[in-house]
XYZ file of C-alpha atoms in Angstrom:
506
model
C -6.979 37.696 -1.728
C -4.624 36.296 1.028
C -7.376 36.392 3.693
C -9.552 34.242 1.155
C -6.769 31.889 0.618
C -6.283 31.485 4.500
C -9.911 30.991 4.973
C -10.043 28.388 2.210
C -7.168 26.456 3.958
C -8.811 26.722 7.273
C -12.277 25.305 6.134
C -10.435 22.570 4.248
C -9.147 20.975 7.502
C -12.439 21.761 9.394
C -13.978 18.535 10.732
C -17.577 17.741 9.975
C -19.360 17.206 12.453
C -17.372 19.339 14.857
C -16.817 18.378 18.371
C -19.078 21.166 19.632
C -21.935 20.098 17.031
C -21.468 16.272 18.413
C -21.616 17.712 22.097
C -24.743 19.439 21.321
C -26.632 16.514 19.251
C -27.459 13.471 21.550
C -27.660 11.116 18.530
C -24.085 11.985 17.587
C -22.683 12.116 21.033
C -24.196 8.564 21.854
C -22.507 7.278 18.553
C -19.088 8.848 19.566
C -19.361 7.418 23.078
C -20.323 3.876 21.986
C -17.642 3.867 19.386
C -14.988 5.015 21.859
C -16.218 2.004 24.174
C -15.834 -0.636 21.362
C -12.458 0.610 20.350
C -11.411 0.332 23.925
C -12.350 -3.141 24.218
C -10.705 -3.856 21.017
C -7.340 -2.153 22.117
C -6.993 -4.238 25.264
C -5.736 -7.516 23.697
C -3.827 -5.825 21.002
C -2.006 -3.861 23.408
C -1.067 -6.840 25.595
C -0.062 -8.756 22.533
C 2.150 -5.844 21.244
C 3.786 -5.581 24.562
C 4.741 -9.194 24.256
C 6.248 -8.639 20.854
C 8.407 -5.579 22.297
C 9.427 -7.833 25.186
C 8.089 -5.662 27.880
C 5.243 -5.966 30.653
C 1.617 -5.728 29.333
C 1.111 -2.653 31.428
C 3.571 -0.995 29.100
C 1.488 -1.402 26.131
C -1.880 -0.807 27.691
C -0.570 2.369 29.598
C 0.815 3.672 26.278
C -2.259 3.149 24.251
C -4.415 5.146 27.059
C -1.786 8.033 26.979
C -1.348 8.198 23.286
C -5.163 7.978 22.380
C -5.932 10.840 24.968
C -3.155 12.995 23.753
C -3.700 12.616 19.947
C -7.333 13.443 20.675
C -6.095 17.036 21.467
C -3.137 17.367 18.994
C -3.586 15.251 16.135
C -4.561 16.315 12.633
C -7.065 13.518 11.648
C -10.225 13.412 13.775
C -11.477 9.934 14.706
C -8.240 8.282 14.084
C -6.936 5.951 16.803
C -3.355 6.109 17.834
C -2.016 3.451 20.442
C 0.678 0.999 20.789
C 1.146 -0.869 17.529
C 3.017 -4.126 16.390
C 5.019 -2.266 13.461
C 6.629 0.011 16.255
C 7.060 -2.929 18.679
C 9.049 -4.776 16.150
C 11.227 -1.947 15.571
C 12.289 -1.026 19.157
C 11.992 -4.678 20.666
C 15.919 -5.068 20.561
C 16.298 -2.087 22.717
C 14.459 -3.558 25.821
C 16.095 -6.935 25.199
C 19.626 -5.532 24.952
C 19.789 -2.480 27.011
C 16.718 -2.379 29.649
C 13.629 -0.356 30.173
C 15.218 2.923 30.808
C 16.925 2.876 27.293
C 13.658 1.562 25.954
C 11.738 4.728 27.343
C 14.509 6.966 26.194
C 14.173 5.663 22.582
C 10.338 6.221 22.579
C 10.899 9.805 23.772
C 13.696 10.402 21.205
C 11.449 9.078 18.431
C 8.766 11.527 19.439
C 11.279 14.336 19.276
C 12.442 13.076 15.812
C 8.848 12.996 14.465
C 8.332 16.865 15.902
C 11.491 17.808 14.064
C 10.284 15.922 10.814
C 7.001 17.432 10.754
C 8.636 21.046 11.112
C 10.725 20.510 8.127
C 7.709 19.190 6.053
C 8.138 15.284 5.580
C 4.368 15.080 5.577
C 4.131 16.594 2.051
C 6.024 13.386 0.860
C 2.712 11.774 0.958
C 1.711 13.260 -2.495
C 4.518 10.820 -3.965
C 2.708 7.795 -2.767
C 0.840 6.564 -5.874
C -2.858 5.061 -5.528
C -1.863 1.661 -6.525
C 0.498 1.469 -3.413
C -2.384 2.921 -1.206
C -4.619 -0.015 -2.681
C -1.825 -2.643 -1.813
C -1.351 -1.199 1.757
C -5.195 -1.294 2.321
C -5.576 -4.998 1.037
C -2.389 -6.228 2.923
C -3.578 -4.645 6.102
C -6.858 -6.469 5.539
C -5.065 -9.723 5.301
C -2.729 -8.846 8.319
C -5.925 -8.187 10.488
C -7.354 -11.424 9.389
C -4.267 -13.382 9.905
C -3.984 -11.922 13.391
C -7.133 -13.680 14.463
C -6.081 -17.134 13.371
C -4.280 -17.852 16.680
C -7.557 -17.378 18.146
C -9.189 -19.915 15.853
C -6.848 -22.671 15.927
C -6.411 -25.456 18.611
C -9.248 -23.773 20.688
C -12.608 -25.190 22.238
C -15.042 -26.146 19.722
C -17.684 -23.617 21.168
C -15.390 -20.763 19.812
C -16.589 -21.380 16.403
C -20.341 -21.028 16.915
C -19.481 -17.791 19.235
C -17.538 -16.374 16.307
C -20.419 -17.317 13.731
C -22.864 -15.530 16.117
C -20.745 -12.520 16.423
C -20.423 -12.241 12.659
C -24.172 -12.377 12.140
C -24.962 -9.939 14.732
C -22.322 -7.529 13.269
C -23.750 -7.744 9.887
C -27.472 -7.723 10.618
C -27.585 -5.288 13.484
C -26.782 -2.132 11.208
C -29.770 -3.049 9.166
C -32.141 -2.847 12.230
C -30.500 0.313 13.956
C -27.275 2.211 13.803
C -27.780 3.856 16.957
C -25.767 1.359 18.857
C -22.644 0.041 17.185
C -23.055 -3.353 16.071
C -19.562 -4.575 17.408
C -20.614 -3.406 20.962
C -23.807 -5.410 20.639
C -21.898 -8.536 19.471
C -19.383 -7.999 22.363
C -22.067 -7.657 25.062
C -24.403 -10.571 23.726
C -21.598 -12.892 23.421
C -20.170 -12.065 26.896
C -23.574 -12.602 28.551
C -24.113 -15.843 26.799
C -20.786 -17.306 27.863
C -21.249 -16.167 31.390
C -24.895 -17.431 31.730
C -24.376 -20.558 30.004
C -20.944 -20.978 31.679
C -19.236 -21.510 28.362
C -15.329 -22.308 28.817
C -13.751 -20.305 25.982
C -10.478 -18.032 26.064
C -11.130 -14.611 27.212
C -9.340 -11.293 27.634
C -8.283 -12.290 30.854
C -6.352 -15.027 29.500
C -4.254 -12.746 27.351
C -2.112 -10.992 30.213
C -2.307 -9.497 33.577
C -4.147 -6.149 33.792
C -2.674 -3.280 35.549
C -3.978 -2.422 39.169
C -2.843 1.210 39.325
C -2.557 4.469 37.435
C 0.601 5.058 35.216
C 3.174 7.351 37.082
C 5.417 10.108 35.488
C 8.957 9.113 35.255
C 12.236 9.921 33.382
C 14.528 7.234 32.269
C 17.772 6.892 34.442
C 20.487 6.814 31.811
C 23.697 8.719 31.271
C 23.075 11.865 28.989
C 26.095 11.172 26.773
C 27.011 10.857 23.204
C 27.229 7.116 23.557
C 23.642 6.790 24.798
C 22.516 8.791 21.830
C 24.250 6.500 19.387
C 22.561 3.495 21.142
C 19.182 4.831 20.970
C 19.121 7.014 17.920
C 19.139 4.485 15.170
C 16.134 2.681 16.745
C 14.397 6.075 17.532
C 14.643 7.166 13.979
C 13.468 3.971 12.578
C 10.424 4.101 15.017
C 9.830 7.736 14.156
C 9.899 7.018 10.294
C 7.668 3.852 10.698
C 5.214 5.713 12.953
C 4.772 8.702 10.610
C 4.358 6.435 7.536
C 1.823 4.244 8.949
C 0.008 7.247 10.554
C -0.194 9.144 7.458
C -1.359 6.319 5.318
C -4.021 5.713 7.723
C -4.963 9.334 7.833
C -5.205 9.450 3.857
C -7.246 6.156 3.928
C -9.826 7.804 6.520
C -9.808 11.201 4.357
C -11.044 8.845 1.376
C -13.521 7.033 3.453
C -15.017 10.212 5.080
C -14.628 12.526 1.999
C -12.767 15.019 4.245
C -9.243 16.533 4.515
C -6.879 16.218 7.354
C -3.684 18.169 8.392
C -0.894 15.691 7.808
C 1.795 18.101 9.053
C -0.230 18.509 12.273
C -0.830 14.822 12.404
C 3.008 14.331 12.227
C 3.642 16.766 14.915
C 1.080 15.236 17.177
C 2.313 11.873 16.812
C 5.554 13.175 18.167
C 4.053 14.764 20.992
C 1.958 11.762 21.922
C 5.130 9.564 21.681
C 6.981 12.069 24.114
C 4.088 11.753 26.429
C 3.912 8.066 26.200
C 7.608 7.797 27.222
C 7.165 10.203 30.180
C 4.524 7.781 31.630
C 6.562 4.728 31.052
C 4.766 3.762 27.671
C 6.100 1.964 24.624
C 5.063 4.584 22.055
C 3.102 3.884 19.002
C 1.287 5.287 15.962
C -2.057 5.296 14.149
C -3.835 1.941 14.392
C -5.599 1.305 11.087
C -7.621 -1.740 12.343
C -8.787 0.182 15.441
C -9.439 3.202 13.126
C -11.630 1.182 10.975
C -13.670 -0.134 13.807
C -14.288 3.516 14.950
C -14.887 4.942 11.619
C -16.265 2.405 9.424
C -17.968 -0.020 11.827
C -19.034 2.449 14.397
C -19.471 5.471 12.462
C -17.501 7.833 14.661
C -16.217 11.173 13.016
C -14.893 13.504 15.754
C -12.048 13.508 18.383
C -14.551 12.624 21.141
C -14.371 8.757 20.187
C -10.713 8.900 20.033
C -10.547 10.515 23.492
C -12.944 8.343 25.130
C -11.219 5.197 23.606
C -8.234 6.052 25.509
C -10.481 6.883 28.779
C -12.712 3.721 28.632
C -9.460 1.778 28.175
C -8.075 2.982 31.525
C -11.554 2.786 33.225
C -12.016 -0.691 31.846
C -8.593 -2.216 32.872
C -8.659 -0.442 36.313
C -12.078 -0.169 37.410
C -13.694 -2.955 35.600
C -10.960 -5.386 35.260
C -12.858 -8.251 36.634
C -15.801 -7.723 34.231
C -13.365 -7.208 31.276
C -11.540 -10.393 31.989
C -14.659 -12.378 31.129
C -15.171 -10.879 27.632
C -14.724 -13.665 25.386
C -11.925 -13.458 22.657
C -14.379 -14.960 20.101
C -16.420 -11.672 20.062
C -13.461 -9.497 19.440
C -12.373 -12.010 16.646
C -15.699 -11.631 14.932
C -15.478 -7.805 15.212
C -11.948 -7.842 13.641
C -12.836 -10.320 10.951
C -15.628 -7.875 9.647
C -13.246 -5.036 9.888
C -10.865 -6.983 7.641
C -13.680 -7.626 5.172
C -14.727 -3.843 5.227
C -11.119 -2.841 4.871
C -10.121 -4.863 1.789
C -10.706 -3.330 -1.525
C -12.554 -6.012 -3.246
C -13.027 -3.731 -6.468
C -9.307 -3.838 -7.157
C -9.278 -7.641 -7.619
C -12.141 -8.029 -9.743
C -11.460 -9.696 -13.135
C -12.950 -6.580 -14.987
C -10.862 -4.341 -12.873
C -7.544 -6.306 -13.597
C -8.329 -6.384 -17.335
C -8.562 -2.597 -17.479
C -5.795 -1.732 -15.266
C -2.293 -1.375 -16.618
C 0.094 -4.184 -15.846
C 2.484 -1.854 -14.064
C -0.246 -0.724 -11.886
C -1.445 -4.199 -10.739
C 2.457 -5.204 -10.226
C 2.801 -2.267 -7.881
C -0.065 -3.307 -5.969
C 0.769 -7.051 -5.692
C 4.368 -6.073 -4.877
C 3.152 -3.891 -1.895
C 0.729 -6.471 -0.748
C 3.447 -9.364 -0.687
C 6.124 -7.415 1.105
C 3.865 -6.420 3.847
C 2.342 -9.767 4.327
C 5.751 -11.359 4.331
C 7.466 -8.924 6.864
C 4.352 -7.764 8.859
C 5.685 -4.414 8.266
C 3.538 -1.890 6.645
C 6.239 0.726 6.300
C 8.741 -1.681 4.398
C 5.990 -2.664 2.070
C 4.872 0.960 1.254
C 8.617 1.959 0.591
C 9.046 -1.127 -1.792
C 5.749 -0.268 -3.375
C 7.056 3.228 -4.172
C 10.214 2.026 -5.615
C 8.503 -0.467 -7.910
C 5.940 2.327 -8.949
C 9.060 4.516 -9.684
C 10.705 2.017 -11.728
C 7.612 1.174 -13.655
C 6.910 5.129 -14.413
C 10.586 5.657 -15.431
C 10.333 2.605 -17.761
C 6.938 3.747 -19.263
C 8.209 7.457 -19.732
C 11.417 6.367 -21.135
C 9.734 5.547 -24.242
C 7.598 8.615 -24.697
C 10.663 10.819 -26.093
C 10.714 10.677 -29.854
C 13.243 11.810 -32.554
C 12.203 12.746 -36.256
C 14.618 13.285 -38.925
C 14.496 15.293 -41.932
C 16.859 16.679 -44.628
C 16.607 20.251 -46.050
C 18.061 20.935 -49.531
C 16.882 24.702 -49.410
C 19.620 25.495 -47.039
C 22.929 27.026 -48.153
C 24.620 24.212 -46.578
C 22.927 20.859 -46.553
C 21.374 20.319 -43.249
C 19.864 17.446 -41.090
C 16.976 18.537 -38.956
C 16.031 16.606 -35.761
C 12.928 17.150 -33.681
C 13.042 15.998 -30.121
C 9.781 15.487 -28.471
C 9.246 14.484 -24.959
C 10.623 14.636 -21.401
C 14.363 14.025 -21.232
C 15.775 12.493 -18.233
C 18.184 9.670 -17.246
C 15.982 6.916 -18.521
C 14.684 8.367 -21.789
C 17.996 10.234 -22.734
C 19.916 6.898 -22.805
C 17.907 5.898 -26.035
C 18.700 9.406 -27.545
C 22.298 8.464 -28.716
C 20.879 5.853 -31.120
C 18.476 8.131 -32.932
C 21.085 9.958 -35.109
C 22.565 9.108 -38.326
C 26.191 10.187 -37.625
C 27.928 8.771 -40.816
C 25.176 9.633 -43.174
C 24.061 13.149 -42.159
C 25.493 16.271 -43.926
C 27.885 18.597 -42.448
C 25.388 20.565 -40.507
C 23.050 19.325 -37.791
C 20.141 21.204 -36.086
C 18.562 19.535 -33.047
C 15.285 21.275 -32.581
C 14.397 20.890 -28.758
C 11.203 23.211 -28.652
C 8.905 20.245 -27.794
C 11.117 18.698 -25.200
C 12.273 19.418 -21.669
C 15.803 18.670 -20.132
C 15.281 17.478 -16.551
C 18.641 16.246 -15.537
C 22.469 16.095 -16.045
C 22.187 12.762 -17.812
C 20.515 14.382 -20.837
C 23.137 17.315 -20.939
C 25.708 14.507 -20.831
C 23.931 12.752 -23.696
C 23.724 15.815 -25.871
C 27.444 16.640 -25.180
C 28.083 13.050 -26.345
C 26.193 13.361 -29.512
C 27.704 16.613 -30.388
C 31.198 15.199 -29.863
C 30.345 12.152 -31.966
C 29.439 14.523 -34.943
C 32.495 16.645 -34.327
C 34.662 13.423 -34.686
C 33.206 13.066 -38.152
C 33.970 16.838 -39.042
C 30.228 17.853 -38.649
C 28.810 20.971 -36.718
C 25.704 20.649 -34.412
C 23.407 23.389 -33.397
C 21.008 22.946 -30.371
C 18.090 25.369 -30.685
C 14.553 25.984 -29.251
C 15.507 25.136 -25.485
C 12.929 26.525 -22.900
C 14.304 28.929 -20.231
C 14.827 26.174 -17.670
C 16.302 23.578 -20.064
C 18.445 26.362 -21.476
C 19.866 27.468 -17.980
C 20.658 23.890 -17.092
C 22.310 23.092 -20.360
C 24.292 26.428 -20.530
C 25.590 25.445 -16.917
C 26.627 22.019 -17.519
C 27.281 21.638 -21.092
C 30.928 20.703 -21.587
C 31.641 20.202 -17.899
C 30.453 16.718 -17.401
C 33.624 14.865 -18.517
C 31.968 13.603 -21.635
C 34.932 12.090 -23.349
C 36.747 15.346 -24.874
């Protein structure tokens, strides 16, 4: 039985197709290679932009994206997911570079990686089960909005020719998959628009305008900082924030890819892998990062990649493009990448969730959770904060809903030797539902003996025990005796341990 269970667990995380299958199948291998090339092109302007957000040289973001993509291809738990420098992480650690310098910045990245490894070992990935579907939908929809809004700077105050180029890119990306899926449509759009701008000499913004590309390979280095408690207190808060944001964003992205590909991924391994990738990024002077859902959508949804090959090659192609083909890469029009990202935004958004028919059927609490998640993410541009707020709103909505499921039924018995009032309590009793319990009893009108039957209920917390103590005490003040019966084993043990010891007013 144990062997069978172990085999089932192994099969659950087995990638389909596997890396070996893709390597032996020319069609699959071509798809993975071209997907990696498209992602690499899309990574370059984003890595440069995120470097600017973090207040560091563009080379830091580019090298970080290369190191993390290559590393996560081997150690990550979700095949085909792209990990690189991200805006969420850049926002968290930007103050370190500004206030303390690059050595402390790199130390923060490495310590964040260590924190992620430790968190993976204590099972933090299992907390993903507590993120409800409505938060997931809000996360995805907000992400689509952020991806689209991130393209607006490339569409405002730009030469007029940018607009027909973007339109042409959209048409190619939409029509191409209907003709053939051998070559990813985003790659075709990028190549066609680049050739057109060069041949016709169209003057529009290009990748080269976004920042200086590096000319040499990244070098291994260690931060030159004192190894003291003071140093730790400086970098630890930022490192922990980066670790938590990175884990949350990566696991949410992994869960989303699981749904798209109808496969399972090892979330604990992914958390551990993110930590290793961040440590490696720091060792090569990078800014760290986490999973990038936008680039992952290009890889998985737009290009059809399914294996670690595409992730690995995205990193390799990124380095080759910026070092070996920097002059060629520099002339790629930003309009081509904007068109690709607009399509990715459209494909990412869950349009079914905002249909009128869906909204009518969906409970208002679920819709509220989704809207709250979207609103916070869009306003803060921070996916982690939005998810946390969404989960809190979902918890409150759930508590309010469950609080009204506990019921109390009263009956009087004249057959007993002593007149007795019977109360039957049904439902889950916890801090929210037990507060209403006090008002369900007739303290003055009841006879001298009261029996509270708990056979159809369950005590979940100390608040309920305190409420039962208060009910008993209130009856005793009227000279009446209370008997609580029918408790299941768990409820009985909790009640026996806490009853009379919670300072309920005796």
